[in-house]
Short mmCIF file of C-alpha atoms in Angstrom, two decimals:
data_model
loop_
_atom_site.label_atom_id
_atom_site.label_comp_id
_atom_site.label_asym_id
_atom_site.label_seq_id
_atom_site.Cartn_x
_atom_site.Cartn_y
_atom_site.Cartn_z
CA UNK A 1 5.70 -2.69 -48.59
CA UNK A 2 3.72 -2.48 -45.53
CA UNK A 3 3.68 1.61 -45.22
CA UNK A 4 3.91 4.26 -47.74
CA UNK A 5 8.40 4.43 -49.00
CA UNK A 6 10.04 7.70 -47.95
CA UNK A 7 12.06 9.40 -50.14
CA UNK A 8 15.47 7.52 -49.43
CA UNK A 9 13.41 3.82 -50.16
CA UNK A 10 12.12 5.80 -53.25
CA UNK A 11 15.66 7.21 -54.15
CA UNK A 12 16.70 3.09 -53.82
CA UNK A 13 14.23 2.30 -56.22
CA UNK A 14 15.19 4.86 -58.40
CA UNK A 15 18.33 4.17 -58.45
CA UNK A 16 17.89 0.48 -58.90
CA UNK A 17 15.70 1.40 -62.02
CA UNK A 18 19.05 3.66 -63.43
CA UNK A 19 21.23 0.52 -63.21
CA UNK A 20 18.47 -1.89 -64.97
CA UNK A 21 17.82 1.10 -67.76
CA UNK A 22 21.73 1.42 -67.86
CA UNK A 23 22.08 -2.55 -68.31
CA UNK A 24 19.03 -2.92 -70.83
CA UNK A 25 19.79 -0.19 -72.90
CA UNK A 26 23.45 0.06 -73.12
CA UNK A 27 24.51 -3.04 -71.79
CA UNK A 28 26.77 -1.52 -68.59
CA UNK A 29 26.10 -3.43 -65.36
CA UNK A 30 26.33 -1.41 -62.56
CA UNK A 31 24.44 -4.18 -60.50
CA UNK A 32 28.29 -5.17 -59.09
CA UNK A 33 29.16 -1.67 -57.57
CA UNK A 34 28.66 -1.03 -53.87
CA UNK A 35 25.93 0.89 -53.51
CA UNK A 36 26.56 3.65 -51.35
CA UNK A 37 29.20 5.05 -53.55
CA UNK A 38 27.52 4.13 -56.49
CA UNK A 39 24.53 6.24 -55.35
CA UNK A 40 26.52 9.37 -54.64
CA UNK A 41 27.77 9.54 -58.25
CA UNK A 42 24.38 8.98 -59.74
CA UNK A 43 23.21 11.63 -57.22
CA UNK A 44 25.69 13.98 -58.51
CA UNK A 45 25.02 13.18 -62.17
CA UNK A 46 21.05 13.80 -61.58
CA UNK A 47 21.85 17.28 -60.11
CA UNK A 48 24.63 17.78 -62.93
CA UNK A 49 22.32 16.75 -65.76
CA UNK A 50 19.17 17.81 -64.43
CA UNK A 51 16.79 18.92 -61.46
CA UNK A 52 18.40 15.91 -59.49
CA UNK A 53 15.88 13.31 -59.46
CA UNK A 54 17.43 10.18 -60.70
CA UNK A 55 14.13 8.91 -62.58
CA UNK A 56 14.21 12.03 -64.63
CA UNK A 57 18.16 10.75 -65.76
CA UNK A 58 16.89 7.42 -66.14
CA UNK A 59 14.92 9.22 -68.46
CA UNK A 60 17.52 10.73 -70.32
CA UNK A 61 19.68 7.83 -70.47
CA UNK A 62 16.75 5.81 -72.06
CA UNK A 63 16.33 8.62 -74.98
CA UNK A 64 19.38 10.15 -75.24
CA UNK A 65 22.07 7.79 -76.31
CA UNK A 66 24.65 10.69 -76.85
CA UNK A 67 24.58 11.08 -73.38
CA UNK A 68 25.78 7.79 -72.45
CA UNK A 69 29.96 8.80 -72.36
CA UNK A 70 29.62 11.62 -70.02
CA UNK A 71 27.75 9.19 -67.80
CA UNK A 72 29.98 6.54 -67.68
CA UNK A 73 32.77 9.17 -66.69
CA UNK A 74 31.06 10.20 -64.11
CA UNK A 75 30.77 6.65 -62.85
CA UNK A 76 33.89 5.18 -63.29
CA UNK A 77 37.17 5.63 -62.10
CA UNK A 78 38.03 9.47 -60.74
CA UNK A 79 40.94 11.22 -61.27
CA UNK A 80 44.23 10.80 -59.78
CA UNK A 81 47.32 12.42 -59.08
CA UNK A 82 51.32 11.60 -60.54
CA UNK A 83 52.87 9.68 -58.35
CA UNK A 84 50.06 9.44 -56.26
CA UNK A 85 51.14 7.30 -52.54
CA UNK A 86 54.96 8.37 -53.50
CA UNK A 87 55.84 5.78 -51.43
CA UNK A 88 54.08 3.09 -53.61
CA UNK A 89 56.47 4.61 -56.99
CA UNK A 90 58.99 4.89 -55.00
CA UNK A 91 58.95 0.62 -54.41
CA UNK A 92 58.00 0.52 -58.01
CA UNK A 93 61.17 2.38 -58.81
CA UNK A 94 63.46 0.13 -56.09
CA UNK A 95 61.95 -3.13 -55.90
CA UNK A 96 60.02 -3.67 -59.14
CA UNK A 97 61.83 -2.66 -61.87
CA UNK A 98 65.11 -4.31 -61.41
CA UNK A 99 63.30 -7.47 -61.68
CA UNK A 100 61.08 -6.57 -64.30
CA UNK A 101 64.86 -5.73 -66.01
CA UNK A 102 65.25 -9.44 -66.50
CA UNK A 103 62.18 -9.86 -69.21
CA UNK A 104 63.50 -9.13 -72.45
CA UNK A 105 59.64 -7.45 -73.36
CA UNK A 106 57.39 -5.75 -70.87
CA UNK A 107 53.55 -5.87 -71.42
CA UNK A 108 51.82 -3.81 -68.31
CA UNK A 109 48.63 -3.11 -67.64
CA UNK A 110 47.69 -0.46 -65.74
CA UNK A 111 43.22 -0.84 -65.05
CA UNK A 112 40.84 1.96 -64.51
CA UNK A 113 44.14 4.71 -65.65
CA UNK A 114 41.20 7.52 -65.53
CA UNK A 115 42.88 10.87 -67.03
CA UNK A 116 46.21 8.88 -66.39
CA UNK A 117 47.93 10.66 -64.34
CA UNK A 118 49.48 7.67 -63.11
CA UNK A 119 50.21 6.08 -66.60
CA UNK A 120 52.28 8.96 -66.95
CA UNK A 121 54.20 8.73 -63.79
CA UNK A 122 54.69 4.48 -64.75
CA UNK A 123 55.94 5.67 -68.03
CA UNK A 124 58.75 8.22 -66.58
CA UNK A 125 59.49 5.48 -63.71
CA UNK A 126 60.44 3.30 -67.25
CA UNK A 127 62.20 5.87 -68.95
CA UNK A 128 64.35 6.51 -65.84
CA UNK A 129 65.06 3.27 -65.67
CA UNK A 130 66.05 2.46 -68.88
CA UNK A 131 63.44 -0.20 -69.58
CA UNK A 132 60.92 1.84 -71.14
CA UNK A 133 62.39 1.24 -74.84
CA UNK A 134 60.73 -2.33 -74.02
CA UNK A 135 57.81 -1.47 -72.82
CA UNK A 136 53.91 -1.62 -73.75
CA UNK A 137 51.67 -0.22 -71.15
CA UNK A 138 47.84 -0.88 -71.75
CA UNK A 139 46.20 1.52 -70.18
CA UNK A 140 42.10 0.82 -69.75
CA UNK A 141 39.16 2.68 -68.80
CA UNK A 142 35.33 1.71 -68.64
CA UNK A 143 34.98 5.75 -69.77
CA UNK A 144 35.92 6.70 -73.55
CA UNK A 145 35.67 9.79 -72.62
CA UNK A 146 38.21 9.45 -69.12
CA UNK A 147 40.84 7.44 -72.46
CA UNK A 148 40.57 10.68 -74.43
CA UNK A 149 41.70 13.06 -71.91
CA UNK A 150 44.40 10.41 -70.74
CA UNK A 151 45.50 10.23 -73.93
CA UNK A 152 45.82 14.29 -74.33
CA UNK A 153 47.69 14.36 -71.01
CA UNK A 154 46.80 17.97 -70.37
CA UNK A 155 46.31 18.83 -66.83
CA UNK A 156 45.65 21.82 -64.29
CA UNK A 157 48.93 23.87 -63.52
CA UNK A 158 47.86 24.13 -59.86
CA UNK A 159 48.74 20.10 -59.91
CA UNK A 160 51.93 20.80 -60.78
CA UNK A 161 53.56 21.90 -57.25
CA UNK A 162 52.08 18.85 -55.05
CA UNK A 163 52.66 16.59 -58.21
CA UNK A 164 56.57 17.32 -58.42
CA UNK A 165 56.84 16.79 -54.07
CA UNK A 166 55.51 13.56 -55.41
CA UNK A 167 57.66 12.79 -58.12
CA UNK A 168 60.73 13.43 -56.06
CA UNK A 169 59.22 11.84 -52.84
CA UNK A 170 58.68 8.77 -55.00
CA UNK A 171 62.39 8.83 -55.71
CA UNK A 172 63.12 10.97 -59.00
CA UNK A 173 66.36 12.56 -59.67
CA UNK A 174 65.52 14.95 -62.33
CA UNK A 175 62.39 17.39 -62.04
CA UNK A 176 59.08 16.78 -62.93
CA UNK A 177 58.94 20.23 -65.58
CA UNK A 178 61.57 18.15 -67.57
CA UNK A 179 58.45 16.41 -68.56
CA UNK A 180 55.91 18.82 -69.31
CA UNK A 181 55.69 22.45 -70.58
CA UNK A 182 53.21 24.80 -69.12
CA UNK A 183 51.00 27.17 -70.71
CA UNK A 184 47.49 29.12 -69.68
CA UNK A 185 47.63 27.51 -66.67
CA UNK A 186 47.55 24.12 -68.30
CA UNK A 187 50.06 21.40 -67.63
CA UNK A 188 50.95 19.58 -71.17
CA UNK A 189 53.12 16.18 -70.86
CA UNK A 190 55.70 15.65 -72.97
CA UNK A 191 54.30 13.31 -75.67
CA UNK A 192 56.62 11.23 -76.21
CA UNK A 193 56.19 9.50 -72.54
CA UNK A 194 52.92 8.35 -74.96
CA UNK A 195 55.00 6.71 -77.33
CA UNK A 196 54.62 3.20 -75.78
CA UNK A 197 51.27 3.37 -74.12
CA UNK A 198 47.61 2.34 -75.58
CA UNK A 199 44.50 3.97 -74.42
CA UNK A 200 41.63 1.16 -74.35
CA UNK A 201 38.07 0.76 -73.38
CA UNK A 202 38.26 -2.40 -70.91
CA UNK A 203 35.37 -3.20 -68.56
CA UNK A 204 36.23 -5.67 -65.31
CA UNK A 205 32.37 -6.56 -65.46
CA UNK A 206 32.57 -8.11 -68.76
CA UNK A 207 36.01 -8.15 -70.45
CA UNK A 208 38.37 -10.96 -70.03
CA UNK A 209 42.22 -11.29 -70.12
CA UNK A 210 43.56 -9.58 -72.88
CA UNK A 211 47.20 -9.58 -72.21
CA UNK A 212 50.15 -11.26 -70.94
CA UNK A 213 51.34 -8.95 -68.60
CA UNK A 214 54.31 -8.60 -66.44
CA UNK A 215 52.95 -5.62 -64.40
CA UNK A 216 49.26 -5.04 -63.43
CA UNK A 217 48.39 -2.27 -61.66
CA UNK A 218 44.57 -1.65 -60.04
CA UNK A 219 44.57 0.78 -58.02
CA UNK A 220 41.62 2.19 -56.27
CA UNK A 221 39.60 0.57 -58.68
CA UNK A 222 38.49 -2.69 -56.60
CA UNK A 223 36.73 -0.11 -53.69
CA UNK A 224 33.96 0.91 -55.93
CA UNK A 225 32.73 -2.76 -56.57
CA UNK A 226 30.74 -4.85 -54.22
CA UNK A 227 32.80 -8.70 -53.04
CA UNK A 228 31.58 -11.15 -56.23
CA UNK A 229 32.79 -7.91 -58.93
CA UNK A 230 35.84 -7.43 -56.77
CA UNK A 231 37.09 -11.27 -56.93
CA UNK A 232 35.86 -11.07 -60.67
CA UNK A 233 38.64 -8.50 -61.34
CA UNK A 234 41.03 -10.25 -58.68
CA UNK A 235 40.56 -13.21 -60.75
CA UNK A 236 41.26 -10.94 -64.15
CA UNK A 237 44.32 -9.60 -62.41
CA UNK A 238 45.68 -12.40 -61.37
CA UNK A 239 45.39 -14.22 -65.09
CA UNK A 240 46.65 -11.68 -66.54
CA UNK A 241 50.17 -12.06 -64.93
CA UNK A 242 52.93 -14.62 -66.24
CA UNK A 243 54.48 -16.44 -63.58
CA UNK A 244 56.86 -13.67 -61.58
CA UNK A 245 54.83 -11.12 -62.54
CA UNK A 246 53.88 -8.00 -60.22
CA UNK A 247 50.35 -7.09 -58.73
CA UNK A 248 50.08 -3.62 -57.52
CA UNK A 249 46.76 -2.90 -55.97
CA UNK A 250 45.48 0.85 -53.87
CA UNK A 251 46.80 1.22 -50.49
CA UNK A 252 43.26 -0.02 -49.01
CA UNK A 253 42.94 -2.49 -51.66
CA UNK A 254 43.61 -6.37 -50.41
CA UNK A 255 44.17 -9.44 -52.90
CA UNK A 256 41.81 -10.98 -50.39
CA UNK A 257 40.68 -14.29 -52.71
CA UNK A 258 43.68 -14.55 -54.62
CA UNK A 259 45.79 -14.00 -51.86
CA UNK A 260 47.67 -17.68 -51.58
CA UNK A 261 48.56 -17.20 -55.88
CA UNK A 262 50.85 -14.07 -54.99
CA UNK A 263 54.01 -13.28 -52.51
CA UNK A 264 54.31 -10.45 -51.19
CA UNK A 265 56.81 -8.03 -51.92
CA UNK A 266 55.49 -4.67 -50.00
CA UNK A 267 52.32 -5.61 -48.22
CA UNK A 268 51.97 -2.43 -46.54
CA UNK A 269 52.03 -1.14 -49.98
CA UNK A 270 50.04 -3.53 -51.76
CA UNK A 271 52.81 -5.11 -54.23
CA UNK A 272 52.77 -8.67 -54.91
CA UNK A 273 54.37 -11.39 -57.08
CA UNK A 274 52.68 -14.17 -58.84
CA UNK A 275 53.46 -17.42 -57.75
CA UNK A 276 52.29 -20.92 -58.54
CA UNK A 277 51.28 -22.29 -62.17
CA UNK A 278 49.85 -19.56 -64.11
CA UNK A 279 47.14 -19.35 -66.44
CA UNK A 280 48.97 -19.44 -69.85
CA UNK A 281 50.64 -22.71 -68.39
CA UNK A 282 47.65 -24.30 -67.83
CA UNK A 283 46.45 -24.10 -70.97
CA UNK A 284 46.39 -26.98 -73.40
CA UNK B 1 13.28 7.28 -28.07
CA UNK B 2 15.04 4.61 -29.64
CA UNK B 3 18.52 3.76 -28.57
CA UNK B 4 21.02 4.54 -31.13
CA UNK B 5 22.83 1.24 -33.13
CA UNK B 6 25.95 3.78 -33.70
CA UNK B 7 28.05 7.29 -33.17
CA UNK B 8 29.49 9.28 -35.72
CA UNK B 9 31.81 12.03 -35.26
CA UNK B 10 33.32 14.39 -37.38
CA UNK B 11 36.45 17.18 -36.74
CA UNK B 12 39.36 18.82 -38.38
CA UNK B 13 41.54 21.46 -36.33
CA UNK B 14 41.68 20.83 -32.55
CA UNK B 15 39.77 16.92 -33.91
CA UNK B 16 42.52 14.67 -31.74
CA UNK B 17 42.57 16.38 -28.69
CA UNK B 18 38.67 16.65 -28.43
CA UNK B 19 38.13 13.23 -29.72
CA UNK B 20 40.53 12.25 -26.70
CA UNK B 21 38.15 13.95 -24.15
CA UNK B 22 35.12 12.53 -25.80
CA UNK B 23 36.43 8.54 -26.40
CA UNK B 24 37.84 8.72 -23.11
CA UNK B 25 34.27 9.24 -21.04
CA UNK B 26 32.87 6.91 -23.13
CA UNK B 27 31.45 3.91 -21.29
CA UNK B 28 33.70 0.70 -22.18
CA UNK B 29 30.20 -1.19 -21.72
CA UNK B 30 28.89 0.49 -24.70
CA UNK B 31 27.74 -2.32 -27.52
CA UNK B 32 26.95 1.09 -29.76
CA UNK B 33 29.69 1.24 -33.17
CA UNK B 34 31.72 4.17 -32.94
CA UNK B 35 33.41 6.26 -36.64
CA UNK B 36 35.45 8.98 -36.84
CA UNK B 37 35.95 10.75 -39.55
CA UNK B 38 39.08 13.54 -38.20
CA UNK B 39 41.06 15.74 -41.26
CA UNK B 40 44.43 15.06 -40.49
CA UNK B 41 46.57 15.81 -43.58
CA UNK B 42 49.04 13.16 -43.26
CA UNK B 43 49.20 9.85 -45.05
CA UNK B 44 48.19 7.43 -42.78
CA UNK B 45 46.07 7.44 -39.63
CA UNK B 46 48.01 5.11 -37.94
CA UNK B 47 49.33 7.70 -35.40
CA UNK B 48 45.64 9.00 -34.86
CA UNK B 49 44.59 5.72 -33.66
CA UNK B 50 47.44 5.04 -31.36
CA UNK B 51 46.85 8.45 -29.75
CA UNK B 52 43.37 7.53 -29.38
CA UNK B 53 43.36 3.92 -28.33
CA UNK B 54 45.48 5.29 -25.63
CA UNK B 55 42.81 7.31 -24.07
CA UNK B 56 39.88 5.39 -25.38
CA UNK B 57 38.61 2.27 -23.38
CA UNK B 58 37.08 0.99 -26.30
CA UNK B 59 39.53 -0.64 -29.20
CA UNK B 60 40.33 1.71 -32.03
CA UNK B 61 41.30 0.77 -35.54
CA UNK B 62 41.19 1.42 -38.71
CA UNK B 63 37.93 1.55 -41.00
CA UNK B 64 38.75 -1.65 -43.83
CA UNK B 65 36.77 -1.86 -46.48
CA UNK B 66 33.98 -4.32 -47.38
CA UNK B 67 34.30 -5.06 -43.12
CA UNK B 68 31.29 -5.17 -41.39
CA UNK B 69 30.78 -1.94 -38.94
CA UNK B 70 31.44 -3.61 -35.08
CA UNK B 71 29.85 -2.99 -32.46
CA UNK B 72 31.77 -1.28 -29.17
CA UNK B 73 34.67 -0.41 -31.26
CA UNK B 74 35.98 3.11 -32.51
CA UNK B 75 36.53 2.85 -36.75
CA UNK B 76 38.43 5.61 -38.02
CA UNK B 77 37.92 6.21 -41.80
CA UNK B 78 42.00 5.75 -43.43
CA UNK B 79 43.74 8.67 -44.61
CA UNK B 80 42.90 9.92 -48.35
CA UNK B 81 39.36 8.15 -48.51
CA UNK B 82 36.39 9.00 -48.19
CA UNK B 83 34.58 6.47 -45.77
CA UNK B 84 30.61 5.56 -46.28
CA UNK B 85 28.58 2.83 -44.77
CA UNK B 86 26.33 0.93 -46.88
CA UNK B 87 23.00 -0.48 -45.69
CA UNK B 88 24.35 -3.83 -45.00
CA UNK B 89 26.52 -2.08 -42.64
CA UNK B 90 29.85 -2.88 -44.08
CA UNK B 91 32.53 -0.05 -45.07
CA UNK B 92 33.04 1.02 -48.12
CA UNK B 93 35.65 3.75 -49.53
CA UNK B 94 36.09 6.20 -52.36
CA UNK B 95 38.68 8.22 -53.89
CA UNK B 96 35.93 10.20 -55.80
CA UNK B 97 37.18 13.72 -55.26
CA UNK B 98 37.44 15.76 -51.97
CA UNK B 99 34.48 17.50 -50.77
CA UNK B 100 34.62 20.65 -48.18
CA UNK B 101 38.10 20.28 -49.68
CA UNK B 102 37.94 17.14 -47.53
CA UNK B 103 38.93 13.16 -48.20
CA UNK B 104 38.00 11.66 -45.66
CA UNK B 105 34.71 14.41 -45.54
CA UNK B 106 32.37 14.45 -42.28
CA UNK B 107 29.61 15.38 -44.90
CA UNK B 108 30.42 11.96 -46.75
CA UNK B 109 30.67 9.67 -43.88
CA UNK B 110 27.84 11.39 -42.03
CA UNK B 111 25.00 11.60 -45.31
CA UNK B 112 25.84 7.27 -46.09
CA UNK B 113 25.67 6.58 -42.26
CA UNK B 114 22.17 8.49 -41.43
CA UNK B 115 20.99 6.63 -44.78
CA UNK B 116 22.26 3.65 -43.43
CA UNK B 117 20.83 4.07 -39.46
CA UNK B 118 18.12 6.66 -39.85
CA UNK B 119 16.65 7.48 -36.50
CA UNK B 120 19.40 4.93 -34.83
CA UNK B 121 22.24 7.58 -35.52
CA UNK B 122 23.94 10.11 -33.30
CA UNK B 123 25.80 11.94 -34.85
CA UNK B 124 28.72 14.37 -33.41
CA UNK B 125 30.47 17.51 -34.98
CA UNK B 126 33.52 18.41 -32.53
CA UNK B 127 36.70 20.86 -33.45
CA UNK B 128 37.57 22.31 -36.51
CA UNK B 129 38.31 25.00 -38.50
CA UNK B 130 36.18 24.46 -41.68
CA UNK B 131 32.54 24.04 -42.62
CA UNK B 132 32.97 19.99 -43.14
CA UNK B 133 30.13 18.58 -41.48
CA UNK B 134 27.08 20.78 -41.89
CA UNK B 135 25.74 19.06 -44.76
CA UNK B 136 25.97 16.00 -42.96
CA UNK B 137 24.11 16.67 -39.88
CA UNK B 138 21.81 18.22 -41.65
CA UNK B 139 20.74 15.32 -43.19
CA UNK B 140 21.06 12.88 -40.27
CA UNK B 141 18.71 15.44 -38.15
CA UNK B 142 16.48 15.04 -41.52
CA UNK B 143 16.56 11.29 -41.42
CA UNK B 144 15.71 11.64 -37.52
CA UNK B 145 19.23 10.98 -36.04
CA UNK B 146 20.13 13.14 -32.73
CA UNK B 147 22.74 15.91 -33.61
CA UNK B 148 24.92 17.11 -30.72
CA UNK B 149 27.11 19.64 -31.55
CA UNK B 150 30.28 20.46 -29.30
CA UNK B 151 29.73 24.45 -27.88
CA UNK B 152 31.85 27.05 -30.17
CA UNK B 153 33.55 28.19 -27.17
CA UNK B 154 34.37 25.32 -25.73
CA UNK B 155 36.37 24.48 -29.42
CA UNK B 156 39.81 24.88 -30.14
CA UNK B 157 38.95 25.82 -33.54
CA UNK B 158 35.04 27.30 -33.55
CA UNK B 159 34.04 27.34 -36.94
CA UNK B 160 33.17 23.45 -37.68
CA UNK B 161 30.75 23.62 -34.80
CA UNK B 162 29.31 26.82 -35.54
CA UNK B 163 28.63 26.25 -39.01
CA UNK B 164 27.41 22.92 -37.81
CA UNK B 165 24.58 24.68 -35.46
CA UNK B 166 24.10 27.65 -38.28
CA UNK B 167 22.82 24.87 -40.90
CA UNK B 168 21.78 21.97 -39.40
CA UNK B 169 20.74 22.98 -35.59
CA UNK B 170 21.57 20.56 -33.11
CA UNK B 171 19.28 18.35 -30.03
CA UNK B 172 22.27 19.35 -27.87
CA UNK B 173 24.53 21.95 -28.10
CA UNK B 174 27.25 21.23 -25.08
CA UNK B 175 30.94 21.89 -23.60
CA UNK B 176 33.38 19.06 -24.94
CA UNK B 177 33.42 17.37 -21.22
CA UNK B 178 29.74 17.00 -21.36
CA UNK B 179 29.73 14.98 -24.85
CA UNK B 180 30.86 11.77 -23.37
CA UNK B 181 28.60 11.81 -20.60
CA UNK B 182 25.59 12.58 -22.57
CA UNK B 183 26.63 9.77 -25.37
CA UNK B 184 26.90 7.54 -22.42
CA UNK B 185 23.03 8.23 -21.23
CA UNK B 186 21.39 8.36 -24.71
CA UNK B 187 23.37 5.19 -25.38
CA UNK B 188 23.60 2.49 -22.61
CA UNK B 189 20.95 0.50 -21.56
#
């Protein structure tokens, strides 16, 4: 460098130095994220888990292993809300599941579920719909600790009002409190809507296809990753699927390299088909 | 001075019709990228951008992410994300959660842009009726952008601007029909 860095080409350094500690010592590549959002969450964590310099959480996350799950929440996937884009369930509901009806097993997997809020709103779309007897949902985080408070399904009370405008704008018949009971201003799901779903640690980075899925949803998941990680998971997505199979992706989200392998079936709202041989037919 | 590689502007209550006065002064020569960030509450900012392609002479769409930022065209960040530039200058969104009670938030847009431009920035904070915004310019007027901050009075809703001026000060401090004019000297040629 030619002239003395100010303190954003510092910050840049720093922050490159998180990811490479983060990599080194715990083996989570954040090299793949775009940056600028990537930064604000480390930003956030520094201030959260210190003075806010990043070298001083790089410092942290060197010598203080039982920090590492709170800082992998904090960079992966935020929450959500049930039934978030109604309009997106509500095509689910119409256009999805009475094909899905067909299959006489259905394996979905729903990537980056957070606090699954919207694991929970797939799972009462199946119930309604009589299909979720045959169901398994996967439901994956990169955060253990994001799985555990999916998997208790307890949520703010003040979600409740804009979450139930969303459950019946997304097409329900019933009401949303037939699901959950509320209590100190906590929202508690009705466990059973649990019954058919498994919480796992997944990471698009690194893992590869576990499943063969007739769903896939990734939503919102794809705009935190720079273009090689985002055709990475495309790719992930797209193998996942048998042939038929349904790609649901976030409303700004685009299948971009994998486009030609999928039809659409909403494009406005980002459902798609699988088309073409698939990867379980391909292989010997 | 330099002149600037891109606008920002930023607005909630009273956003549309004052981004109508400003996009429609603006000179259609201008090579200079153009974002909005505007709180709208509804789903989709499709109507926003027919509104003001309508009055603008430069094109308006959407914000897409991973797209480069363009030159002479008005980017509005999409409904429900948060919209930040990286230093390539391509888009990139977030549903991390709101901020100022805000997704898109001025603050969000504003901080990744002034990282992204430094001293090439001008940054705008029009109409509205929250504190969305501040932050933002503050930083941009740290990283040497030029603030200009619509006049209270002149606002349909005063409190965006004033909070604006209260924590980040502004280079210029005008009526809404002087904005254009003044984006049009520090930016042509």
């Amino acid at each position: 460098m030619d002239h003395p860095p100010d303190d954003l080409e510092l910050e840049g350094i720093e922050l490159d130095l998180f990811v490479e500690a983060m990599r080194r010592r715990h083996g989570y590549d954040f090299g793949q994220y775009a940056p600028a959002s990537l930064l604000r969450r480390v930003r956030q964590l520094a201030q959260h888990h210190g003075d806010g310099a990043i070298s001083a959480l790089t410092h942290r996350l060197l010598h203080e292993p039982a920090l590492l799950p709170q800082l992998l929440e904090g960079l992966s996937v935020p929450a959500s809300d049930m039934f978030r884009d109604p309009s997106v369930f509500r095509a689910l509901r119409e256009q999805v599941l009475p094909r899905l009806a067909s299959w006489p097993q259905l394996t979905i997997w729903q990537a980056g579920c957070a606090h699954g809020e919207e694991v929970y709103s797939l799972a009462i779309l199946l119930e309604e719909a009589g299909l979720y007897e045959r169901s398994q949902i996967f439901a994956t985080d990169l955060s253990t600790h994001a799985l555990e408070r999916a998997r208790e399904g307890i949520y703010p009370l003040r979600s409740a009002q804009q979450w139930s405008r969303n459950y019946l704008a997304a097409g329900g018949r019933r009401s949303l409190a037939d699901y959950y009971s509320a209590r100190y201003g906590l929202l508690k799901l009705d466990g059973r809507l649990r019954r058919h779903v498994t919480f796992a640690q997944h990471n698009l980075v690194a893992d590869a296809v576990f499943c063969e899925a007739q769903l896939v949803l990734g939503r919102n998941v794809l705009i935190y990753f720079a273009n090689p990680l985002q055709q990475r998971s495309l790719a992930l997505f797209r193998d996942s699927l048998v042939r038929g199979g349904f790609l649901c992706l976030g409303l700004r989200e685009r299948p971009g390299p994998v486009e030609a392998d999928f039809a659409p079936v909403d494009a406005g709202l980002r459902i798609y088909r699988r088309i073409g041989p698939v990867a379980s037919e391909r292989r010997p | 001075m330099t002149r600037p590689a891109a606008i920002v502007l930023g607005c909630s209550a009273g956003g549309p019709e004052a981004l109508k006065t400003v996009l429609g002064g603006l000179d259609q020569h201008l090579s200079q990228a153009v974002l909005v960030c505007c709180h709208t509450g509804s789903e989709t900012v499709e109507l926003l951008c027919e509104l003001l392609a309508r009055a603008s002479r430069l094109p308006v769409i959407e914000a897409a992410e991973r797209e480069a930022v363009r030159g002479g065209t008005v980017q509005v960040a999409p409904a429900g994300y948060h919209l930040l530039v990286e230093g390539d200058l391509h888009f990139t969104l977030s549903t991390d959660p709101r901020v100022n009670l805000a997704r898109p938030s001025i603050d969000v847009l504003f901080a990744s842009a002034a990282a992204a431009w430094r001293h090439a920035l001008v940054g705008v904070v029009l109409s509205g009726a929250n504190a969305d915004g501040a932050g933002g310019l503050r930083e941009l007027r740290r990283l040497g952008g030029c603030a200009i901050v619509q006049s209270p009075d002149s606002a349909l809703a005063s409190a965006m601007p004033q909070a604006a001026l209260d924590r980040a000060g502004a280079d210029h401090c005008v009526p809404l029909d002087a904005i254009a004019p003044l984006l049009n000297q520090l930016c042509l040629p």
